[in-house]
JSON list of C-alpha atoms in Angstrom, two decimals:
[
{"chain": "A", "resi": 1, "resn": "UNK", "atom": "CA", "xyz": [11.30, -4.17, 14.39]},
{"chain": "A", "resi": 2, "resn": "UNK", "atom": "CA", "xyz": [8.15, -2.20, 13.54]},
{"chain": "A", "resi": 3, "resn": "UNK", "atom": "CA", "xyz": [8.39, 0.18, 10.61]},
{"chain": "A", "resi": 4, "resn": "UNK", "atom": "CA", "xyz": [6.01, 2.79, 9.19]},
{"chain": "A", "resi": 5, "resn": "UNK", "atom": "CA", "xyz": [6.11, 3.89, 5.56]},
{"chain": "A", "resi": 6, "resn": "UNK", "atom": "CA", "xyz": [4.34, 6.36, 3.31]},
{"chain": "A", "resi": 7, "resn": "UNK", "atom": "CA", "xyz": [4.37, 5.17, -0.30]},
{"chain": "A", "resi": 8, "resn": "UNK", "atom": "CA", "xyz": [3.13, 6.36, -3.71]},
{"chain": "A", "resi": 9, "resn": "UNK", "atom": "CA", "xyz": [2.45, 3.89, -6.50]},
{"chain": "A", "resi": 10, "resn": "UNK", "atom": "CA", "xyz": [2.22, 5.21, -10.03]},
{"chain": "A", "resi": 11, "resn": "UNK", "atom": "CA", "xyz": [1.47, 3.56, -13.34]},
{"chain": "A", "resi": 12, "resn": "UNK", "atom": "CA", "xyz": [-1.73, 1.67, -14.18]},
{"chain": "A", "resi": 13, "resn": "UNK", "atom": "CA", "xyz": [-3.01, 1.63, -10.59]},
{"chain": "A", "resi": 14, "resn": "UNK", "atom": "CA", "xyz": [-6.48, 3.16, -10.78]},
{"chain": "A", "resi": 15, "resn": "UNK", "atom": "CA", "xyz": [-9.58, 1.48, -12.17]},
{"chain": "A", "resi": 16, "resn": "UNK", "atom": "CA", "xyz": [-7.94, -1.94, -12.14]},
{"chain": "A", "resi": 17, "resn": "UNK", "atom": "CA", "xyz": [-8.67, -3.24, -8.60]},
{"chain": "A", "resi": 18, "resn": "UNK", "atom": "CA", "xyz": [-5.27, -2.22, -7.27]},
{"chain": "A", "resi": 19, "resn": "UNK", "atom": "CA", "xyz": [-6.58, -0.70, -4.00]},
{"chain": "A", "resi": 20, "resn": "UNK", "atom": "CA", "xyz": [-8.54, -3.83, -3.17]},
{"chain": "A", "resi": 21, "resn": "UNK", "atom": "CA", "xyz": [-5.47, -5.94, -4.02]},
{"chain": "A", "resi": 22, "resn": "UNK", "atom": "CA", "xyz": [-3.25, -3.84, -1.72]},
{"chain": "A", "resi": 23, "resn": "UNK", "atom": "CA", "xyz": [-5.87, -4.13, 1.02]},
{"chain": "A", "resi": 24, "resn": "UNK", "atom": "CA", "xyz": [-6.19, -7.95, 0.69]},
{"chain": "A", "resi": 25, "resn": "UNK", "atom": "CA", "xyz": [-2.41, -8.45, 0.66]},
{"chain": "A", "resi": 26, "resn": "UNK", "atom": "CA", "xyz": [-2.05, -6.16, 3.73]},
{"chain": "A", "resi": 27, "resn": "UNK", "atom": "CA", "xyz": [-4.62, -8.28, 5.59]},
{"chain": "A", "resi": 28, "resn": "UNK", "atom": "CA", "xyz": [-2.77, -11.49, 4.64]},
{"chain": "A", "resi": 29, "resn": "UNK", "atom": "CA", "xyz": [0.49, -10.04, 5.96]},
{"chain": "A", "resi": 30, "resn": "UNK", "atom": "CA", "xyz": [-1.12, -8.61, 9.17]},
{"chain": "A", "resi": 31, "resn": "UNK", "atom": "CA", "xyz": [-0.26, -5.02, 8.35]},
{"chain": "A", "resi": 32, "resn": "UNK", "atom": "CA", "xyz": [-1.95, -1.77, 9.38]},
{"chain": "A", "resi": 33, "resn": "UNK", "atom": "CA", "xyz": [-2.48, 1.35, 7.32]},
{"chain": "A", "resi": 34, "resn": "UNK", "atom": "CA", "xyz": [-4.53, 2.58, 4.38]},
{"chain": "A", "resi": 35, "resn": "UNK", "atom": "CA", "xyz": [-4.66, 2.99, 0.60]},
{"chain": "A", "resi": 36, "resn": "UNK", "atom": "CA", "xyz": [-6.37, 5.73, -1.43]},
{"chain": "A", "resi": 37, "resn": "UNK", "atom": "CA", "xyz": [-6.53, 7.12, -4.94]},
{"chain": "A", "resi": 38, "resn": "UNK", "atom": "CA", "xyz": [-4.92, 10.45, -5.73]},
{"chain": "A", "resi": 39, "resn": "UNK", "atom": "CA", "xyz": [-6.21, 13.02, -8.18]},
{"chain": "A", "resi": 40, "resn": "UNK", "atom": "CA", "xyz": [-3.07, 12.64, -10.33]},
{"chain": "A", "resi": 41, "resn": "UNK", "atom": "CA", "xyz": [-3.75, 8.99, -11.08]},
{"chain": "A", "resi": 42, "resn": "UNK", "atom": "CA", "xyz": [-1.35, 7.57, -8.48]},
{"chain": "A", "resi": 43, "resn": "UNK", "atom": "CA", "xyz": [-2.20, 5.75, -5.24]},
{"chain": "A", "resi": 44, "resn": "UNK", "atom": "CA", "xyz": [-1.14, 6.71, -1.74]},
{"chain": "A", "resi": 45, "resn": "UNK", "atom": "CA", "xyz": [-0.31, 3.91, 0.64]},
{"chain": "A", "resi": 46, "resn": "UNK", "atom": "CA", "xyz": [0.52, 4.06, 4.36]},
{"chain": "A", "resi": 47, "resn": "UNK", "atom": "CA", "xyz": [1.71, 0.85, 5.99]},
{"chain": "A", "resi": 48, "resn": "UNK", "atom": "CA", "xyz": [2.92, -0.27, 9.40]},
{"chain": "A", "resi": 49, "resn": "UNK", "atom": "CA", "xyz": [4.27, -3.67, 10.41]},
{"chain": "A", "resi": 50, "resn": "UNK", "atom": "CA", "xyz": [7.36, -5.67, 11.00]},
{"chain": "A", "resi": 51, "resn": "UNK", "atom": "CA", "xyz": [10.24, -5.02, 8.60]},
{"chain": "A", "resi": 52, "resn": "UNK", "atom": "CA", "xyz": [10.03, -8.62, 7.36]},
{"chain": "A", "resi": 53, "resn": "UNK", "atom": "CA", "xyz": [6.27, -8.52, 6.69]},
{"chain": "A", "resi": 54, "resn": "UNK", "atom": "CA", "xyz": [6.37, -5.08, 5.01]},
{"chain": "A", "resi": 55, "resn": "UNK", "atom": "CA", "xyz": [9.24, -6.23, 2.74]},
{"chain": "A", "resi": 56, "resn": "UNK", "atom": "CA", "xyz": [7.31, -9.38, 1.72]},
{"chain": "A", "resi": 57, "resn": "UNK", "atom": "CA", "xyz": [4.19, -7.34, 1.12]},
{"chain": "A", "resi": 58, "resn": "UNK", "atom": "CA", "xyz": [6.02, -4.74, -1.05]},
{"chain": "A", "resi": 59, "resn": "UNK", "atom": "CA", "xyz": [7.46, -7.55, -3.15]},
{"chain": "A", "resi": 60, "resn": "UNK", "atom": "CA", "xyz": [3.91, -8.91, -3.63]},
{"chain": "A", "resi": 61, "resn": "UNK", "atom": "CA", "xyz": [2.23, -5.63, -4.53]},
{"chain": "A", "resi": 62, "resn": "UNK", "atom": "CA", "xyz": [4.99, -4.85, -7.06]},
{"chain": "A", "resi": 63, "resn": "UNK", "atom": "CA", "xyz": [3.95, -8.02, -8.88]},
{"chain": "A", "resi": 64, "resn": "UNK", "atom": "CA", "xyz": [0.44, -6.58, -9.16]},
{"chain": "A", "resi": 65, "resn": "UNK", "atom": "CA", "xyz": [-2.91, -8.24, -9.50]},
{"chain": "A", "resi": 66, "resn": "UNK", "atom": "CA", "xyz": [-2.75, -9.11, -13.21]},
{"chain": "A", "resi": 67, "resn": "UNK", "atom": "CA", "xyz": [-4.42, -5.84, -14.28]},
{"chain": "A", "resi": 68, "resn": "UNK", "atom": "CA", "xyz": [-2.25, -3.26, -12.52]},
{"chain": "A", "resi": 69, "resn": "UNK", "atom": "CA", "xyz": [1.26, -2.19, -13.55]},
{"chain": "A", "resi": 70, "resn": "UNK", "atom": "CA", "xyz": [3.42, -0.26, -11.15]},
{"chain": "A", "resi": 71, "resn": "UNK", "atom": "CA", "xyz": [5.91, 1.90, -13.01]},
{"chain": "A", "resi": 72, "resn": "UNK", "atom": "CA", "xyz": [7.26, 3.60, -9.88]},
{"chain": "A", "resi": 73, "resn": "UNK", "atom": "CA", "xyz": [6.89, 2.96, -6.18]},
{"chain": "A", "resi": 74, "resn": "UNK", "atom": "CA", "xyz": [8.36, 5.62, -3.92]},
{"chain": "A", "resi": 75, "resn": "UNK", "atom": "CA", "xyz": [8.70, 5.07, -0.20]},
{"chain": "A", "resi": 76, "resn": "UNK", "atom": "CA", "xyz": [9.84, 6.95, 2.85]},
{"chain": "A", "resi": 77, "resn": "UNK", "atom": "CA", "xyz": [9.78, 6.04, 6.51]},
{"chain": "A", "resi": 78, "resn": "UNK", "atom": "CA", "xyz": [7.52, 8.11, 8.76]},
{"chain": "A", "resi": 79, "resn": "UNK", "atom": "CA", "xyz": [6.82, 8.42, 12.50]},
{"chain": "A", "resi": 80, "resn": "UNK", "atom": "CA", "xyz": [3.02, 8.57, 12.39]},
{"chain": "A", "resi": 81, "resn": "UNK", "atom": "CA", "xyz": [0.31, 6.62, 10.64]},
{"chain": "A", "resi": 82, "resn": "UNK", "atom": "CA", "xyz": [-3.33, 6.81, 11.71]},
{"chain": "A", "resi": 83, "resn": "UNK", "atom": "CA", "xyz": [-4.73, 3.33, 11.28]},
{"chain": "A", "resi": 84, "resn": "UNK", "atom": "CA", "xyz": [-6.60, 2.24, 14.44]},
{"chain": "A", "resi": 85, "resn": "UNK", "atom": "CA", "xyz": [-4.97, -1.20, 14.11]},
{"chain": "A", "resi": 86, "resn": "UNK", "atom": "CA", "xyz": [-6.69, -1.91, 10.82]},
{"chain": "A", "resi": 87, "resn": "UNK", "atom": "CA", "xyz": [-5.93, -1.60, 7.11]},
{"chain": "A", "resi": 88, "resn": "UNK", "atom": "CA", "xyz": [-8.51, 0.38, 5.15]},
{"chain": "A", "resi": 89, "resn": "UNK", "atom": "CA", "xyz": [-9.42, 1.61, 1.70]},
{"chain": "A", "resi": 90, "resn": "UNK", "atom": "CA", "xyz": [-9.90, 5.41, 2.01]},
{"chain": "A", "resi": 91, "resn": "UNK", "atom": "CA", "xyz": [-12.33, 7.27, -0.23]},
{"chain": "A", "resi": 92, "resn": "UNK", "atom": "CA", "xyz": [-11.34, 10.86, 0.65]}
]
């Protein structure tokens, strides 16, 4: 089953390579979506893929890249994610 989620990661997630880490892990798990920094220091993540792959990926990103520390990861399912069948780092 394909699922789509909007997520917000907060903690030490900016300036530590977290977006690149999320991107690389998404590619490894064959997921679509995007990741971008927010003005409040958190990171927005949109992801689409099979339930199994998304669950594995979430477990991995919660572990972090050795520099990041997620204090909170909120998630909600959504109907629409604009991804053009890629995963990207957004700079908007």
